[in-house]
PDB file of C-alpha atoms and ligand atoms in Angstrom:
ATOM      1  CA  UNK A 157     -62.641  55.797  60.294  1.00  0.00           C
ATOM      2  CA  UNK A 158     -61.678  52.728  58.282  1.00  0.00           C
ATOM      3  CA  UNK A 159     -58.340  52.735  56.505  1.00  0.00           C
ATOM      4  CA  UNK A 160     -58.644  51.351  52.959  1.00  0.00           C
ATOM      5  CA  UNK A 161     -55.677  50.364  50.770  1.00  0.00           C
ATOM      6  CA  UNK A 162     -56.534  50.859  47.108  1.00  0.00           C
ATOM      7  CA  UNK A 163     -54.477  49.382  44.291  1.00  0.00           C
ATOM      8  CA  UNK A 164     -54.865  48.061  40.746  1.00  0.00           C
ATOM      9  CA  UNK A 165     -52.928  46.395  37.938  1.00  0.00           C
ATOM     10  CA  UNK A 166     -53.370  49.122  35.308  1.00  0.00           C
ATOM     11  CA  UNK A 167     -51.048  51.642  36.923  1.00  0.00           C
ATOM     12  CA  UNK A 168     -51.414  54.604  39.229  1.00  0.00           C
ATOM     13  CA  UNK A 169     -52.724  56.900  36.455  1.00  0.00           C
ATOM     14  CA  UNK A 170     -55.565  54.598  35.383  1.00  0.00           C
ATOM     15  CA  UNK A 171     -59.050  56.154  35.338  1.00  0.00           C
ATOM     16  CA  UNK A 172     -60.610  53.106  37.028  1.00  0.00           C
ATOM     17  CA  UNK A 173     -58.418  53.658  40.092  1.00  0.00           C
ATOM     18  CA  UNK A 174     -59.478  57.300  40.397  1.00  0.00           C
ATOM     19  CA  UNK A 175     -63.163  56.396  40.032  1.00  0.00           C
ATOM     20  CA  UNK A 176     -62.900  53.775  42.773  1.00  0.00           C
ATOM     21  CA  UNK A 177     -61.033  56.171  45.085  1.00  0.00           C
ATOM     22  CA  UNK A 178     -63.817  58.708  44.588  1.00  0.00           C
ATOM     23  CA  UNK A 179     -66.491  56.219  45.658  1.00  0.00           C
ATOM     24  CA  UNK A 180     -64.572  54.686  48.593  1.00  0.00           C
ATOM     25  CA  UNK A 181     -63.821  57.998  50.364  1.00  0.00           C
ATOM     26  CA  UNK A 182     -67.384  57.878  51.709  1.00  0.00           C
ATOM     27  CA  UNK A 183     -66.336  54.802  53.753  1.00  0.00           C
ATOM     28  CA  UNK A 184     -63.004  55.855  55.208  1.00  0.00           C
ATOM     29  CA  UNK A 185     -59.503  57.117  54.512  1.00  0.00           C
ATOM     30  CA  UNK A 186     -58.342  55.794  51.151  1.00  0.00           C
ATOM     31  CA  UNK A 187     -54.596  55.401  50.516  1.00  0.00           C
ATOM     32  CA  UNK A 188     -53.526  54.444  46.989  1.00  0.00           C
ATOM     33  CA  UNK A 189     -50.442  52.235  46.546  1.00  0.00           C
ATOM     34  CA  UNK A 190     -50.401  51.247  42.881  1.00  0.00           C
ATOM     35  CA  UNK A 191     -47.913  50.194  40.194  1.00  0.00           C
ATOM     36  CA  UNK A 192     -46.121  52.903  38.199  1.00  0.00           C
ATOM     37  CA  UNK A 193     -46.880  51.016  34.965  1.00  0.00           C
ATOM     38  CA  UNK A 194     -49.579  48.801  33.494  1.00  0.00           C
ATOM     39  CA  UNK A 195     -49.172  45.315  34.995  1.00  0.00           C
ATOM     40  CA  UNK A 196     -52.222  43.663  33.463  1.00  0.00           C
ATOM     41  CA  UNK A 197     -51.876  39.845  33.389  1.00  0.00           C
ATOM     42  CA  UNK A 198     -48.958  40.055  35.849  1.00  0.00           C
ATOM     43  CA  UNK A 199     -50.839  37.522  37.972  1.00  0.00           C
ATOM     44  CA  UNK A 200     -49.398  37.165  41.499  1.00  0.00           C
ATOM     45  CA  UNK A 201     -45.745  37.739  40.593  1.00  0.00           C
ATOM     46  CA  UNK A 202     -43.387  39.363  43.081  1.00  0.00           C
ATOM     47  CA  UNK A 203     -40.313  41.392  42.081  1.00  0.00           C
ATOM     48  CA  UNK A 204     -37.369  39.667  43.742  1.00  0.00           C
ATOM     49  CA  UNK A 205     -34.333  40.325  41.500  1.00  0.00           C
ATOM     50  CA  UNK A 206     -34.134  44.097  41.765  1.00  0.00           C
ATOM     51  CA  UNK A 207     -34.993  46.674  44.436  1.00  0.00           C
ATOM     52  CA  UNK A 208     -38.335  48.462  44.521  1.00  0.00           C
ATOM     53  CA  UNK A 209     -38.880  52.203  44.943  1.00  0.00           C
ATOM     54  CA  UNK A 210     -41.867  53.953  46.506  1.00  0.00           C
ATOM     55  CA  UNK A 211     -42.705  57.355  45.009  1.00  0.00           C
ATOM     56  CA  UNK A 212     -44.929  59.572  47.146  1.00  0.00           C
ATOM     57  CA  UNK A 213     -47.394  61.448  44.941  1.00  0.00           C
ATOM     58  CA  UNK A 214     -49.252  63.028  47.862  1.00  0.00           C
ATOM     59  CA  UNK A 215     -50.132  62.083  51.457  1.00  0.00           C
ATOM     60  CA  UNK A 216     -52.694  59.527  50.244  1.00  0.00           C
ATOM     61  CA  UNK A 217     -51.147  58.307  47.017  1.00  0.00           C
ATOM     62  CA  UNK A 218     -48.006  56.297  46.265  1.00  0.00           C
ATOM     63  CA  UNK A 219     -46.585  54.544  43.198  1.00  0.00           C
ATOM     64  CA  UNK A 220     -44.227  51.555  43.221  1.00  0.00           C
ATOM     65  CA  UNK A 221     -42.133  50.347  40.250  1.00  0.00           C
ATOM     66  CA  UNK A 222     -43.380  46.804  40.760  1.00  0.00           C
ATOM     67  CA  UNK A 223     -46.314  44.447  40.420  1.00  0.00           C
ATOM     68  CA  UNK A 224     -49.773  44.605  42.024  1.00  0.00           C
ATOM     69  CA  UNK A 225     -48.748  41.979  44.612  1.00  0.00           C
ATOM     70  CA  UNK A 226     -45.595  44.021  45.387  1.00  0.00           C
ATOM     71  CA  UNK A 227     -47.792  47.075  45.959  1.00  0.00           C
ATOM     72  CA  UNK A 228     -50.073  45.322  48.457  1.00  0.00           C
ATOM     73  CA  UNK A 229     -47.210  43.676  50.325  1.00  0.00           C
ATOM     74  CA  UNK A 230     -45.116  46.857  50.595  1.00  0.00           C
ATOM     75  CA  UNK A 231     -48.192  49.037  51.034  1.00  0.00           C
ATOM     76  CA  UNK A 232     -49.394  47.075  54.058  1.00  0.00           C
ATOM     77  CA  UNK A 233     -45.984  46.401  55.615  1.00  0.00           C
ATOM     78  CA  UNK A 234     -44.090  49.633  54.875  1.00  0.00           C
ATOM     79  CA  UNK A 235     -46.172  52.487  53.467  1.00  0.00           C
ATOM     80  CA  UNK A 236     -49.251  52.522  55.701  1.00  0.00           C
ATOM     81  CA  UNK A 237     -48.725  53.543  59.316  1.00  0.00           C
ATOM     82  CA  UNK A 238     -51.419  51.106  60.441  1.00  0.00           C
ATOM     83  CA  UNK A 239     -53.014  47.923  59.146  1.00  0.00           C
ATOM     84  CA  UNK A 240     -55.850  48.613  56.665  1.00  0.00           C
ATOM     85  CA  UNK A 241     -59.356  47.331  57.326  1.00  0.00           C
ATOM     86  CA  UNK A 242     -59.822  46.566  53.630  1.00  0.00           C
ATOM     87  CA  UNK A 243     -57.813  46.084  50.425  1.00  0.00           C
ATOM     88  CA  UNK A 244     -59.572  46.986  47.166  1.00  0.00           C
ATOM     89  CA  UNK A 245     -58.125  46.390  43.691  1.00  0.00           C
ATOM     90  CA  UNK A 246     -59.488  47.964  40.485  1.00  0.00           C
ATOM     91  CA  UNK A 247     -61.395  49.034  38.611  1.00  0.00           C
ATOM     92  CA  UNK A 248     -59.992  46.913  35.799  1.00  0.00           C
ATOM     93  CA  UNK A 249     -61.296  48.053  32.367  1.00  0.00           C
ATOM     94  CA  UNK A 250     -62.045  44.484  31.268  1.00  0.00           C
ATOM     95  CA  UNK A 251     -63.551  41.346  32.792  1.00  0.00           C
ATOM     96  CA  UNK A 252     -61.823  38.956  35.196  1.00  0.00           C
ATOM     97  CA  UNK A 253     -64.067  35.934  34.770  1.00  0.00           C
ATOM     98  CA  UNK A 254     -63.519  32.189  34.774  1.00  0.00           C
ATOM     99  CA  UNK A 255     -60.013  31.116  33.793  1.00  0.00           C
ATOM    100  CA  UNK A 256     -58.806  34.710  33.437  1.00  0.00           C
ATOM    101  CA  UNK A 257     -58.626  34.875  37.234  1.00  0.00           C
ATOM    102  CA  UNK A 258     -55.404  32.863  36.987  1.00  0.00           C
ATOM    103  CA  UNK A 259     -53.669  35.593  34.979  1.00  0.00           C
ATOM    104  CA  UNK A 260     -55.240  38.639  36.546  1.00  0.00           C
ATOM    105  CA  UNK A 261     -53.115  41.203  38.340  1.00  0.00           C
ATOM    106  CA  UNK A 262     -56.303  42.813  39.657  1.00  0.00           C
ATOM    107  CA  UNK A 263     -57.455  39.607  41.360  1.00  0.00           C
ATOM    108  CA  UNK A 264     -53.945  38.757  42.561  1.00  0.00           C
ATOM    109  CA  UNK A 265     -53.610  42.085  44.378  1.00  0.00           C
ATOM    110  CA  UNK A 266     -56.764  41.217  46.318  1.00  0.00           C
ATOM    111  CA  UNK A 267     -55.447  37.691  46.881  1.00  0.00           C
ATOM    112  CA  UNK A 268     -52.273  39.177  48.383  1.00  0.00           C
ATOM    113  CA  UNK A 269     -54.442  41.198  50.766  1.00  0.00           C
ATOM    114  CA  UNK A 270     -56.221  37.975  51.752  1.00  0.00           C
ATOM    115  CA  UNK A 271     -52.879  36.228  52.301  1.00  0.00           C
ATOM    116  CA  UNK A 272     -52.022  39.054  54.699  1.00  0.00           C
ATOM    117  CA  UNK A 273     -55.286  38.383  56.568  1.00  0.00           C
ATOM    118  CA  UNK A 274     -57.091  41.532  55.367  1.00  0.00           C
ATOM    119  CA  UNK A 275     -60.591  41.413  53.791  1.00  0.00           C
ATOM    120  CA  UNK A 276     -60.049  42.118  50.098  1.00  0.00           C
ATOM    121  CA  UNK A 277     -62.050  42.841  46.946  1.00  0.00           C
ATOM    122  CA  UNK A 278     -61.162  42.799  43.242  1.00  0.00           C
ATOM    123  CA  UNK A 279     -63.318  44.951  40.952  1.00  0.00           C
ATOM    124  CA  UNK A 280     -63.552  44.615  37.158  1.00  0.00           C
ATOM    125  CA  UNK A 281     -65.775  46.049  34.436  1.00  0.00           C
ATOM    126  CA  UNK A 282     -67.036  43.666  31.783  1.00  0.00           C
ATOM    127  CA  UNK A 283     -66.111  46.001  28.922  1.00  0.00           C
ATOM    128  CA  UNK A 284     -64.827  44.956  25.517  1.00  0.00           C
ATOM    129  CA  UNK A 285     -61.511  46.366  24.250  1.00  0.00           C
ATOM    130  CA  UNK A 286     -61.929  50.036  23.370  1.00  0.00           C
ATOM    131  CA  UNK A 287     -65.484  50.270  24.678  1.00  0.00           C
ATOM    132  CA  UNK A 288     -66.185  53.362  26.863  1.00  0.00           C
ATOM    133  CA  UNK A 289     -66.216  52.255  30.522  1.00  0.00           C
ATOM    134  CA  UNK A 290     -69.026  52.976  32.997  1.00  0.00           C
ATOM    135  CA  UNK A 291     -66.531  53.493  35.826  1.00  0.00           C
ATOM    136  CA  UNK A 292     -68.909  55.488  38.047  1.00  0.00           C
ATOM    137  CA  UNK A 293     -71.481  52.658  38.005  1.00  0.00           C
ATOM    138  CA  UNK A 294     -68.897  49.998  38.902  1.00  0.00           C
ATOM    139  CA  UNK A 295     -67.361  52.244  41.581  1.00  0.00           C
ATOM    140  CA  UNK A 296     -70.744  52.675  43.256  1.00  0.00           C
ATOM    141  CA  UNK A 297     -71.391  48.901  43.195  1.00  0.00           C
ATOM    142  CA  UNK A 298     -67.913  48.280  44.630  1.00  0.00           C
ATOM    143  CA  UNK A 299     -68.443  50.851  47.385  1.00  0.00           C
ATOM    144  CA  UNK A 300     -71.717  49.150  48.404  1.00  0.00           C
ATOM    145  CA  UNK A 301     -69.954  45.788  48.677  1.00  0.00           C
ATOM    146  CA  UNK A 302     -67.018  47.370  50.478  1.00  0.00           C
ATOM    147  CA  UNK A 303     -69.422  48.779  53.070  1.00  0.00           C
ATOM    148  CA  UNK A 304     -70.941  45.309  53.538  1.00  0.00           C
ATOM    149  CA  UNK A 305     -67.521  43.711  53.962  1.00  0.00           C
ATOM    150  CA  UNK A 306     -66.364  46.404  56.397  1.00  0.00           C
ATOM    151  CA  UNK A 307     -69.486  45.681  58.473  1.00  0.00           C
ATOM    152  CA  UNK A 308     -69.684  41.862  58.237  1.00  0.00           C
ATOM    153  CA  UNK A 309     -66.180  40.764  57.181  1.00  0.00           C
ATOM    154  CA  UNK A 310     -65.527  37.846  54.822  1.00  0.00           C
ATOM    155  CA  UNK A 311     -65.249  34.087  55.428  1.00  0.00           C
ATOM    156  CA  UNK A 312     -61.699  32.974  56.330  1.00  0.00           C
ATOM    157  CA  UNK A 313     -59.131  32.940  53.495  1.00  0.00           C
ATOM    158  CA  UNK A 314     -61.736  34.286  51.061  1.00  0.00           C
ATOM    159  CA  UNK A 315     -61.773  37.282  48.723  1.00  0.00           C
ATOM    160  CA  UNK A 316     -64.587  38.720  46.588  1.00  0.00           C
ATOM    161  CA  UNK A 317     -64.041  38.833  42.836  1.00  0.00           C
ATOM    162  CA  UNK A 318     -66.542  41.419  41.581  1.00  0.00           C
ATOM    163  CA  UNK A 319     -67.414  41.819  37.887  1.00  0.00           C
ATOM    164  CA  UNK A 320     -69.779  44.606  36.895  1.00  0.00           C
ATOM    165  CA  UNK A 321     -71.528  44.618  33.480  1.00  0.00           C
ATOM    166  CA  UNK A 322     -70.581  47.746  31.505  1.00  0.00           C
ATOM    167  CA  UNK A 323     -74.100  49.179  31.571  1.00  0.00           C
ATOM    168  CA  UNK A 324     -75.839  52.309  32.860  1.00  0.00           C
ATOM    169  CA  UNK A 325     -77.007  51.856  36.465  1.00  0.00           C
ATOM    170  CA  UNK A 326     -80.657  51.669  35.382  1.00  0.00           C
ATOM    171  CA  UNK A 327     -79.926  48.612  33.209  1.00  0.00           C
ATOM    172  CA  UNK A 328     -78.261  46.570  35.966  1.00  0.00           C
ATOM    173  CA  UNK A 329     -80.653  43.931  37.321  1.00  0.00           C
ATOM    174  CA  UNK A 330     -79.036  43.461  40.715  1.00  0.00           C
ATOM    175  CA  UNK A 331     -76.254  41.494  42.371  1.00  0.00           C
ATOM    176  CA  UNK A 332     -75.688  37.741  42.480  1.00  0.00           C
ATOM    177  CA  UNK A 333     -73.201  35.513  44.278  1.00  0.00           C
ATOM    178  CA  UNK A 334     -71.679  33.133  41.744  1.00  0.00           C
ATOM    179  CA  UNK A 335     -69.145  30.396  41.142  1.00  0.00           C
ATOM    180  CA  UNK A 336     -66.157  30.587  38.819  1.00  0.00           C
ATOM    181  CA  UNK A 337     -66.940  29.543  35.241  1.00  0.00           C
ATOM    182  CA  UNK A 338     -64.723  28.814  32.270  1.00  0.00           C
ATOM    183  CA  UNK A 339     -63.625  31.340  29.700  1.00  0.00           C
ATOM    184  CA  UNK A 340     -61.836  29.748  26.783  1.00  0.00           C
ATOM    185  CA  UNK A 341     -59.961  31.471  23.982  1.00  0.00           C
ATOM    186  CA  UNK A 342     -59.618  30.634  20.312  1.00  0.00           C
ATOM    187  CA  UNK A 343     -56.688  32.116  18.400  1.00  0.00           C
ATOM    188  CA  UNK A 344     -55.149  33.665  21.521  1.00  0.00           C
ATOM    189  CA  UNK A 345     -51.629  33.521  20.037  1.00  0.00           C
ATOM    190  CA  UNK A 346     -51.112  35.797  17.047  1.00  0.00           C
ATOM    191  CA  UNK A 347     -48.399  34.541  14.697  1.00  0.00           C
ATOM    192  CA  UNK A 348     -46.993  37.308  12.517  1.00  0.00           C
ATOM    193  CA  UNK A 349     -43.707  38.542  10.989  1.00  0.00           C
ATOM    194  CA  UNK A 350     -41.553  41.511  11.908  1.00  0.00           C
ATOM    195  CA  UNK A 351     -40.273  43.981   9.229  1.00  0.00           C
ATOM    196  CA  UNK A 352     -37.214  41.710   8.717  1.00  0.00           C
ATOM    197  CA  UNK A 353     -39.311  38.673   7.993  1.00  0.00           C
ATOM    198  CA  UNK A 354     -38.720  36.960  11.320  1.00  0.00           C
ATOM    199  CA  UNK A 355     -41.631  35.016  12.726  1.00  0.00           C
ATOM    200  CA  UNK A 356     -42.882  36.150  16.112  1.00  0.00           C
ATOM    201  CA  UNK A 357     -45.773  35.457  18.460  1.00  0.00           C
ATOM    202  CA  UNK A 358     -47.979  37.841  20.393  1.00  0.00           C
ATOM    203  CA  UNK A 359     -50.264  36.537  23.137  1.00  0.00           C
ATOM    204  CA  UNK A 360     -53.541  38.440  23.276  1.00  0.00           C
ATOM    205  CA  UNK A 361     -56.705  39.113  21.373  1.00  0.00           C
ATOM    206  CA  UNK A 362     -58.457  36.025  20.100  1.00  0.00           C
ATOM    207  CA  UNK A 363     -62.117  35.203  20.436  1.00  0.00           C
ATOM    208  CA  UNK A 364     -63.285  34.296  23.933  1.00  0.00           C
ATOM    209  CA  UNK A 365     -65.841  31.514  24.313  1.00  0.00           C
ATOM    210  CA  UNK A 366     -67.776  31.682  27.538  1.00  0.00           C
ATOM    211  CA  UNK A 367     -68.912  28.522  29.267  1.00  0.00           C
ATOM    212  CA  UNK A 368     -72.655  28.039  29.399  1.00  0.00           C
ATOM    213  CA  UNK A 369     -73.157  26.477  32.840  1.00  0.00           C
ATOM    214  CA  UNK A 370     -75.728  28.458  34.839  1.00  0.00           C
ATOM    215  CA  UNK A 371     -74.906  30.344  38.040  1.00  0.00           C
ATOM    216  CA  UNK A 372     -71.355  31.037  36.930  1.00  0.00           C
ATOM    217  CA  UNK A 373     -69.691  34.441  36.870  1.00  0.00           C
ATOM    218  CA  UNK A 374     -69.743  34.523  33.056  1.00  0.00           C
ATOM    219  CA  UNK A 375     -73.460  33.764  32.676  1.00  0.00           C
ATOM    220  CA  UNK A 376     -74.374  36.153  35.488  1.00  0.00           C
ATOM    221  CA  UNK A 377     -72.742  39.186  33.878  1.00  0.00           C
ATOM    222  CA  UNK A 378     -74.247  38.223  30.503  1.00  0.00           C
ATOM    223  CA  UNK A 379     -77.654  38.398  32.226  1.00  0.00           C
ATOM    224  CA  UNK A 380     -76.860  41.992  33.359  1.00  0.00           C
ATOM    225  CA  UNK A 381     -76.264  41.168  37.037  1.00  0.00           C
ATOM    226  CA  UNK A 382     -73.230  42.161  39.084  1.00  0.00           C
ATOM    227  CA  UNK A 383     -71.296  38.941  39.755  1.00  0.00           C
ATOM    228  CA  UNK A 384     -69.612  38.433  43.139  1.00  0.00           C
ATOM    229  CA  UNK A 385     -67.550  35.239  43.345  1.00  0.00           C
ATOM    230  CA  UNK A 386     -66.078  34.236  46.707  1.00  0.00           C
ATOM    231  CA  UNK A 387     -62.604  32.898  45.876  1.00  0.00           C
ATOM    232  CA  UNK A 388     -60.696  30.731  48.347  1.00  0.00           C
ATOM    233  CA  UNK A 389     -56.941  30.603  48.901  1.00  0.00           C
ATOM    234  CA  UNK A 390     -57.036  26.808  49.180  1.00  0.00           C
ATOM    235  CA  UNK A 391     -56.786  25.430  45.627  1.00  0.00           C
ATOM    236  CA  UNK A 392     -56.930  21.799  46.778  1.00  0.00           C
ATOM    237  CA  UNK A 393     -59.491  19.665  44.959  1.00  0.00           C
ATOM    238  CA  UNK A 394     -61.043  18.240  48.115  1.00  0.00           C
ATOM    239  CA  UNK A 395     -63.383  15.910  46.208  1.00  0.00           C
ATOM    240  CA  UNK A 396     -60.433  14.403  44.355  1.00  0.00           C
ATOM    241  CA  UNK A 397     -58.434  14.154  47.570  1.00  0.00           C
ATOM    242  CA  UNK A 398     -61.136  11.991  49.160  1.00  0.00           C
ATOM    243  CA  UNK A 399     -61.051   9.592  46.209  1.00  0.00           C
ATOM    244  CA  UNK A 400     -57.270   9.247  46.025  1.00  0.00           C
ATOM    245  CA  UNK A 401     -55.894   6.044  47.525  1.00  0.00           C
ATOM    246  CA  UNK A 402     -52.414   6.013  48.961  1.00  0.00           C
ATOM    247  CA  UNK A 403     -50.285   3.088  47.776  1.00  0.00           C
TER     248      UNK A 403
HETATM  249 MG1   MG B  85     -55.670  45.462  33.944  1.00  0.00          MG
END
């Protein structure tokens, strides 16, 4: 029976985590190692200036007072008795498309699994802020892909970034493999004043503009397909490298 490490960036109490656990138990033993608190947009940060504590919730569920990447690293190396066959991160209640991948704790947890040599998936729902989430639909899609990856593996140094449109199952058109698009924000820094009249800034909100190139993750979810983007650990621009001349 496959051992699956499940984590997220929204914290161990998040409903998306529970929904994903419920769908993955059909594939193996699921052990949750997730952050105590919401770590959305924590990216791939590691906690290195204070100690980390593991709290056992039950035999298959642990919380760590750290980041998503901390959870995968400590989960694999210290919490689990054996190496997992799969790392799954999610379900995030918002998209991780285009440029957002750089900030995403959900994607970074899966990237940490890939760095450790374990096939890994990140799962996100393309839901707007405050919109009710179709977690069961996304969990079922994720479980189908997890079964495929358990059977066939993934290419070397590659993780799957999965984004599921927030629609009833009957309205999903299918699944497509995509490339990373661009997702640009207007007004992403809110400039306001505190009760004492001091100016402050709050990053968040704003109006996202989605790039219009076809076959990208952003256009695929807009067309009501599940988007699966294979992300690579190597961020080298190989085309640029070929054109660069050493002096
Ligand atoms: Mg999140």
